[in-house]
mmCIF file of C-alpha atoms in Angstrom:
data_model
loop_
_atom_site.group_PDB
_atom_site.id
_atom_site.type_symbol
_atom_site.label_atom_id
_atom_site.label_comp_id
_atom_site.label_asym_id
_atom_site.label_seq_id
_atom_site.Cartn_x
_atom_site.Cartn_y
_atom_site.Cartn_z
ATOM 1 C CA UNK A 167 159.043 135.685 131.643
ATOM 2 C CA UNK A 168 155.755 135.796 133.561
ATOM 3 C CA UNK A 169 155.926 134.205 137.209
ATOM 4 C CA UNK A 170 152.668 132.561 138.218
ATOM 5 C CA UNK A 171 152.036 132.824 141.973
ATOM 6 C CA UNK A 172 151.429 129.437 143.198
ATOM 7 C CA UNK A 173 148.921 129.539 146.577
ATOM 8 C CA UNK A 174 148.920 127.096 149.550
ATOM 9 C CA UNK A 175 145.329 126.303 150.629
ATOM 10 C CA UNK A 176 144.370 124.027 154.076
ATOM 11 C CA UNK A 177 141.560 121.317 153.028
ATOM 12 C CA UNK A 178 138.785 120.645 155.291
ATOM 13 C CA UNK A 179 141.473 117.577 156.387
ATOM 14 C CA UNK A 180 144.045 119.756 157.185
ATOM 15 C CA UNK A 181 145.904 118.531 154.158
ATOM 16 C CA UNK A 182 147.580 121.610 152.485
ATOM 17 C CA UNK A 183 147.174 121.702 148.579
ATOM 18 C CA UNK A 184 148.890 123.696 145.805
ATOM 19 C CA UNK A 185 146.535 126.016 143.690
ATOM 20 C CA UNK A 186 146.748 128.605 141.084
ATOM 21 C CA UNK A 187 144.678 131.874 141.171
ATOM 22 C CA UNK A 188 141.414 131.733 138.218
ATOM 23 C CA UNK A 189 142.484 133.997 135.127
ATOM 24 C CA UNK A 190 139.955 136.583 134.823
ATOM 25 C CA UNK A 191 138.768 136.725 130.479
ATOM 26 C CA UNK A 192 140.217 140.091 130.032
ATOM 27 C CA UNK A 193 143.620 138.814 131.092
ATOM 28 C CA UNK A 194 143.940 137.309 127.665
ATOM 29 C CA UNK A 195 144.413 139.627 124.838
ATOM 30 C CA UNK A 196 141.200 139.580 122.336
ATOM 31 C CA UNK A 197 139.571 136.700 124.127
ATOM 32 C CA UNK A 198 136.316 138.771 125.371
ATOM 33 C CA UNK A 199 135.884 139.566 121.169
ATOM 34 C CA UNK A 200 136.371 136.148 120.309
ATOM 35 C CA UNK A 201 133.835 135.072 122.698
ATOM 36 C CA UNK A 202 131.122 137.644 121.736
ATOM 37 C CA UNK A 203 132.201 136.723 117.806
ATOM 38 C CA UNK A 204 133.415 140.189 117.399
ATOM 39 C CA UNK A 205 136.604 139.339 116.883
ATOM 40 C CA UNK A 206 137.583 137.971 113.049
ATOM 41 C CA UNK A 207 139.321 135.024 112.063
ATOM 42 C CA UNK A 208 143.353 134.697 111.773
ATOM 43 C CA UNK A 209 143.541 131.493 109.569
ATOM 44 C CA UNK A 210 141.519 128.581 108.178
ATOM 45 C CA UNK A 211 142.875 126.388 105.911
ATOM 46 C CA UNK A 212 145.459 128.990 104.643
ATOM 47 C CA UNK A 213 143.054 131.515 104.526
ATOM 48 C CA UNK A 214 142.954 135.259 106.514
ATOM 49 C CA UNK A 215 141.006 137.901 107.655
ATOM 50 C CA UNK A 216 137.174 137.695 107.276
ATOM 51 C CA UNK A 217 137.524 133.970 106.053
ATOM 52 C CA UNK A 218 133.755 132.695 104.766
ATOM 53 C CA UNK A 219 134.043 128.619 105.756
ATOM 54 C CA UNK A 220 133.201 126.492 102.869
ATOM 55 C CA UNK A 221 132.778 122.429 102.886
ATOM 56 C CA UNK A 222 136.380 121.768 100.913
ATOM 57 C CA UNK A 223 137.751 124.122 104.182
ATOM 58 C CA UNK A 224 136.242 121.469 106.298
ATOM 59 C CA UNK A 225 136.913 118.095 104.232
ATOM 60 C CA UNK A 226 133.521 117.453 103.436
ATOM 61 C CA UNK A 227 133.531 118.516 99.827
ATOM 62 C CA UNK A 228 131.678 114.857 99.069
ATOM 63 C CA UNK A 229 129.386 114.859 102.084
ATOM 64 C CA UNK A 230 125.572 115.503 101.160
ATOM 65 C CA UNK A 231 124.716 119.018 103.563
ATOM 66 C CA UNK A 232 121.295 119.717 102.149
ATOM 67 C CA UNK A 233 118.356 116.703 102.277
ATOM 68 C CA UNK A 234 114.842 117.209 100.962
ATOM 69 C CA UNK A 235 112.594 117.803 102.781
ATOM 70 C CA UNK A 236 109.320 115.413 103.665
ATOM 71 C CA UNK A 237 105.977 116.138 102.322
ATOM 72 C CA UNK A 238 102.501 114.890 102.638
ATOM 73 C CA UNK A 239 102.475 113.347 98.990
ATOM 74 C CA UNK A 240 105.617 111.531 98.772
ATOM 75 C CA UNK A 241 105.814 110.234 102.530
ATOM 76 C CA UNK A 242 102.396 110.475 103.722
ATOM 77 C CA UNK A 243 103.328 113.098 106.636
ATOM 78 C CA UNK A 244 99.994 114.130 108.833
ATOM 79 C CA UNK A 245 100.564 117.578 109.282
ATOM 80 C CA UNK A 246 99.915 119.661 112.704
ATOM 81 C CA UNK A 247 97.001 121.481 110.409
ATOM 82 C CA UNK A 248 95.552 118.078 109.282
ATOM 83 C CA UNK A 249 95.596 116.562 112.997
ATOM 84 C CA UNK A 250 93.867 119.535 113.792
ATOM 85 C CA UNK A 251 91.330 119.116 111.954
ATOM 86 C CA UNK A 252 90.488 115.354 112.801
ATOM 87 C CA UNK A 253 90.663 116.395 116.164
ATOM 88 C CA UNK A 254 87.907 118.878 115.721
ATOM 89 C CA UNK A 255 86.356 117.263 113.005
ATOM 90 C CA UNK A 256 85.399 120.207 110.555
ATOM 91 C CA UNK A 257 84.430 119.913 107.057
ATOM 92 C CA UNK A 258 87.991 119.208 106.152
ATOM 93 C CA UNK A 259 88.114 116.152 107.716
ATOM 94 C CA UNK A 260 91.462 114.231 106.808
ATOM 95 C CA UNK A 261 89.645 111.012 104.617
ATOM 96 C CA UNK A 262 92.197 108.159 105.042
ATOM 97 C CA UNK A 263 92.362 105.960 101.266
ATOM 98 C CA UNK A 264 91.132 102.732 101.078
ATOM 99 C CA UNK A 265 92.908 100.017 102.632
ATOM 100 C CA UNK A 266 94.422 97.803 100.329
ATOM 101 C CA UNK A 267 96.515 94.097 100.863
ATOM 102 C CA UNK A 268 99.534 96.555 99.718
ATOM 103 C CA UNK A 269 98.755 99.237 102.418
ATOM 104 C CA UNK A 270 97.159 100.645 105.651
ATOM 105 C CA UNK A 271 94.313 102.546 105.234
ATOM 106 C CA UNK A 272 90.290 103.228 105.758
ATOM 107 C CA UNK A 273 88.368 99.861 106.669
ATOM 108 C CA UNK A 274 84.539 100.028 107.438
ATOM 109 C CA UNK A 275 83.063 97.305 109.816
ATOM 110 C CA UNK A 276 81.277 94.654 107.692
ATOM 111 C CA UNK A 277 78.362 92.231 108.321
ATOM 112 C CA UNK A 278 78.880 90.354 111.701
ATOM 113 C CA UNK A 279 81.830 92.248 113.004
ATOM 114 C CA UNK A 280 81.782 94.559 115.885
ATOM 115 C CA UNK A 281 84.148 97.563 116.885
ATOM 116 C CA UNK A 282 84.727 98.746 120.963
ATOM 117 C CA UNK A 283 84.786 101.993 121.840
ATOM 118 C CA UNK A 284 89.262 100.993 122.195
ATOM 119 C CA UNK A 285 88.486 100.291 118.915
ATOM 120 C CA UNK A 286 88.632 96.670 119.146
ATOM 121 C CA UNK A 287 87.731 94.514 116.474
ATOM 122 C CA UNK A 288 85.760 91.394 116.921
ATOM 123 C CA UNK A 289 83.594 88.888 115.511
ATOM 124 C CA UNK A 290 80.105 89.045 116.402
ATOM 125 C CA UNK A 291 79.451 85.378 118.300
ATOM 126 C CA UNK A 292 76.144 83.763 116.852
ATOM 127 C CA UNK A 293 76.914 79.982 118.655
ATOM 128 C CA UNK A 294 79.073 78.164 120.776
ATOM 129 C CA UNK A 295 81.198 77.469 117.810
ATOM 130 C CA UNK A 296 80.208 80.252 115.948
ATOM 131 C CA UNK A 297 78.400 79.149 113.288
ATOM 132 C CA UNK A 298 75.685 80.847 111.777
ATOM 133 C CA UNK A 299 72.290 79.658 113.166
ATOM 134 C CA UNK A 300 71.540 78.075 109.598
ATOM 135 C CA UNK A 301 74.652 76.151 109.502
ATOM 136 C CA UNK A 302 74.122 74.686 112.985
ATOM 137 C CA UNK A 303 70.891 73.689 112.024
ATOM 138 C CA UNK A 304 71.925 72.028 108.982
ATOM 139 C CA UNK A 305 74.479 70.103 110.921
ATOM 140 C CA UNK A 306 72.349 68.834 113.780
ATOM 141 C CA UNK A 307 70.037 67.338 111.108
ATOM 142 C CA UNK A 308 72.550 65.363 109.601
ATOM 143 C CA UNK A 309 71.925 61.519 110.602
ATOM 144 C CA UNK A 310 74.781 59.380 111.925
ATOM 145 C CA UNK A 311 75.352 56.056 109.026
ATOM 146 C CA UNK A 312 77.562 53.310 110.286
ATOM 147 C CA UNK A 313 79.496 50.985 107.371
ATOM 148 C CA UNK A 314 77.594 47.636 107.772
ATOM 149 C CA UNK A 315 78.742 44.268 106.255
ATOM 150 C CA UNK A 316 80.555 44.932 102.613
ATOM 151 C CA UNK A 317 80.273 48.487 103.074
ATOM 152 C CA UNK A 318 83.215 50.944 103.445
ATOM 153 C CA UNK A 319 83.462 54.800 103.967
ATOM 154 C CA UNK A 320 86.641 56.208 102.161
ATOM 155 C CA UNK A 321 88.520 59.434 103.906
ATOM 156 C CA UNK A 322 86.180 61.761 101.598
ATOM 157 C CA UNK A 323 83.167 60.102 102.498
ATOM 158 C CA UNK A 324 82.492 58.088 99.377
ATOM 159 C CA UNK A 325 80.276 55.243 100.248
ATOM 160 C CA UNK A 326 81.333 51.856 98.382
ATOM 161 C CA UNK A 327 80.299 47.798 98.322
ATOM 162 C CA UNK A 328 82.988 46.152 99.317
ATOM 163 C CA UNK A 329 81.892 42.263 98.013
ATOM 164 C CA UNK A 330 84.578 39.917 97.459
ATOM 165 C CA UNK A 331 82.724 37.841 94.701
ATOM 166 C CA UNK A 332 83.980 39.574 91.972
ATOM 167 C CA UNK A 333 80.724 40.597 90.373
ATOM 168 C CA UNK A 334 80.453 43.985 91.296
ATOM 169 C CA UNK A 335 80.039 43.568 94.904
ATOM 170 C CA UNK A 336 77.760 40.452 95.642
ATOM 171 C CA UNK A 337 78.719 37.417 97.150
ATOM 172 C CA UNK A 338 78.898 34.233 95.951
ATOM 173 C CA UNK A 339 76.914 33.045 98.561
ATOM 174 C CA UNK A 340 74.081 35.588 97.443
ATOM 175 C CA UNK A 341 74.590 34.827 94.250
ATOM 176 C CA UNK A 342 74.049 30.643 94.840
ATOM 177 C CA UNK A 343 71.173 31.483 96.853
ATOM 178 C CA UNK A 344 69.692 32.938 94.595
ATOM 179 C CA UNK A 345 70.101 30.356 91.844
ATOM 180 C CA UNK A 346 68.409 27.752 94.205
ATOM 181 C CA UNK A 347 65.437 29.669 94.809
ATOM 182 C CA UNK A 348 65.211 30.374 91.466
ATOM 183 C CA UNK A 349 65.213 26.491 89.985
ATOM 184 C CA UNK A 350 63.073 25.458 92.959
ATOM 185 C CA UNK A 351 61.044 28.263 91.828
ATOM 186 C CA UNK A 352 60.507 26.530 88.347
ATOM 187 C CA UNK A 353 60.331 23.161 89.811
ATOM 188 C CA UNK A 354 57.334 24.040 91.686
ATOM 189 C CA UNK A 355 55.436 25.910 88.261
ATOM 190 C CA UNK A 356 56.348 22.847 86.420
ATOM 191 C CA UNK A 357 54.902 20.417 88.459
ATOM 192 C CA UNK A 358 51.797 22.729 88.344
ATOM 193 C CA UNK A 359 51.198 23.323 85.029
ATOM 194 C CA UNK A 360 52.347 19.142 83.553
ATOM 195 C CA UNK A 361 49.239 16.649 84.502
ATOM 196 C CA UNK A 362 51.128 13.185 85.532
ATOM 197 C CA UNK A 363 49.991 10.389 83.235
ATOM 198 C CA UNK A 364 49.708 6.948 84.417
ATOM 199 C CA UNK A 365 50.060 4.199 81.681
ATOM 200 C CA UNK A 366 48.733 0.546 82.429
ATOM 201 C CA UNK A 367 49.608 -3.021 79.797
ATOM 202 C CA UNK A 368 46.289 -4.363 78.877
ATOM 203 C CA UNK A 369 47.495 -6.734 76.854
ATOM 204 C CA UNK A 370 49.526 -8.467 73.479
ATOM 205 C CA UNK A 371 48.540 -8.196 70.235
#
């Protein structure tokens, strides 16, 4: 049986404190080959000598080992050679597709739009409210109307009479006017046109 010489060693404390000497790798028989991978294996999975591992060795018959790999035409990868080329911006130029609602893409600045050099995208201001100078002017020429008696504005803006006489929107009041002016109108071209006759008794027969 091997004895292991156990060592006393004096801490900084003064505390003394059991040790055991290091083992040195050649001390154990074969361990510098296994190390270096010289050495071959004894047993896996009831397997010996030069064993080749294999998934069902290692449980993991089912498990997926191998996965595709990505590509520039099924997952849209930039490549270090593409990038490379933006950056210096030969006649290979990497041309990103149009953008779509479906998907990111190339986008061109359009008519009133502006781009930093962050790149920054922004609406080009034309007013206060940013209208366009033809639409402001169209809206500042618009007169103010107020509803006035029997008028009413609906939420749209349609404009309606609002007369409670029953004849599509006048009054009776206008209405009786109206029929007075118009009998003392023929009162008065009566009395024009008809002579008045005055008739006198002379006498009996």
């Amino acid at each position: 049986m091997v004895k292991v010489k156990r060592m006393m060693e004096t801490d900084e404390s003064g505390v003394k404190r059991q040790f055991m000497p290091i083992t040195h790798v050649s001390a154990v028989l074969g361990l510098e080959k296994m190390i270096s991978g010289q050495s071959k294996v004894l047993s896996v999975n009831g397997k010996y000598g030069a064993v080749i591992l294999t998934k069902a060795d290692l449980g993991l018959e089912n498990a997926i080992t191998e996965l595709p790999y990505a590509s520039e035409t099924s997952d849209g990868i930039l490549t270090a050679e593409m990038f490379q080329k933006i950056v210096n911006g030969e006649g290979g130029t990497y041309i990103l597709p149009i953008a779509t609602p479906e998907q990111l893409g190339g986008i061109k600045v359009g008519e009133l739009l502006e781009v930093t050099e962050e790149g920054v995208l922004s609406a080009t201001k034309q007013t206060d409210f940013n209208f366009s100078e033809e639409l402001k002017g169209k809206l500042e020429s618009l007169k103010i109307l107020k509803a006035g008696a029997n008028i009413s504005i609906a939420e749209d803006g349609t404009i309606s009479s609002t007369g409670g006489s029953g004849t599509g929107g006048v009054s009776q009041s206008y209405v009786d006017q109206k029929f007075q002016e118009a009998v003392n109108q023929a009162e008065n071209y009566t009395n024009e046109r008809i002579p008045n006759f005055t008739f006198e008794k002379i006498g009996e027969v």
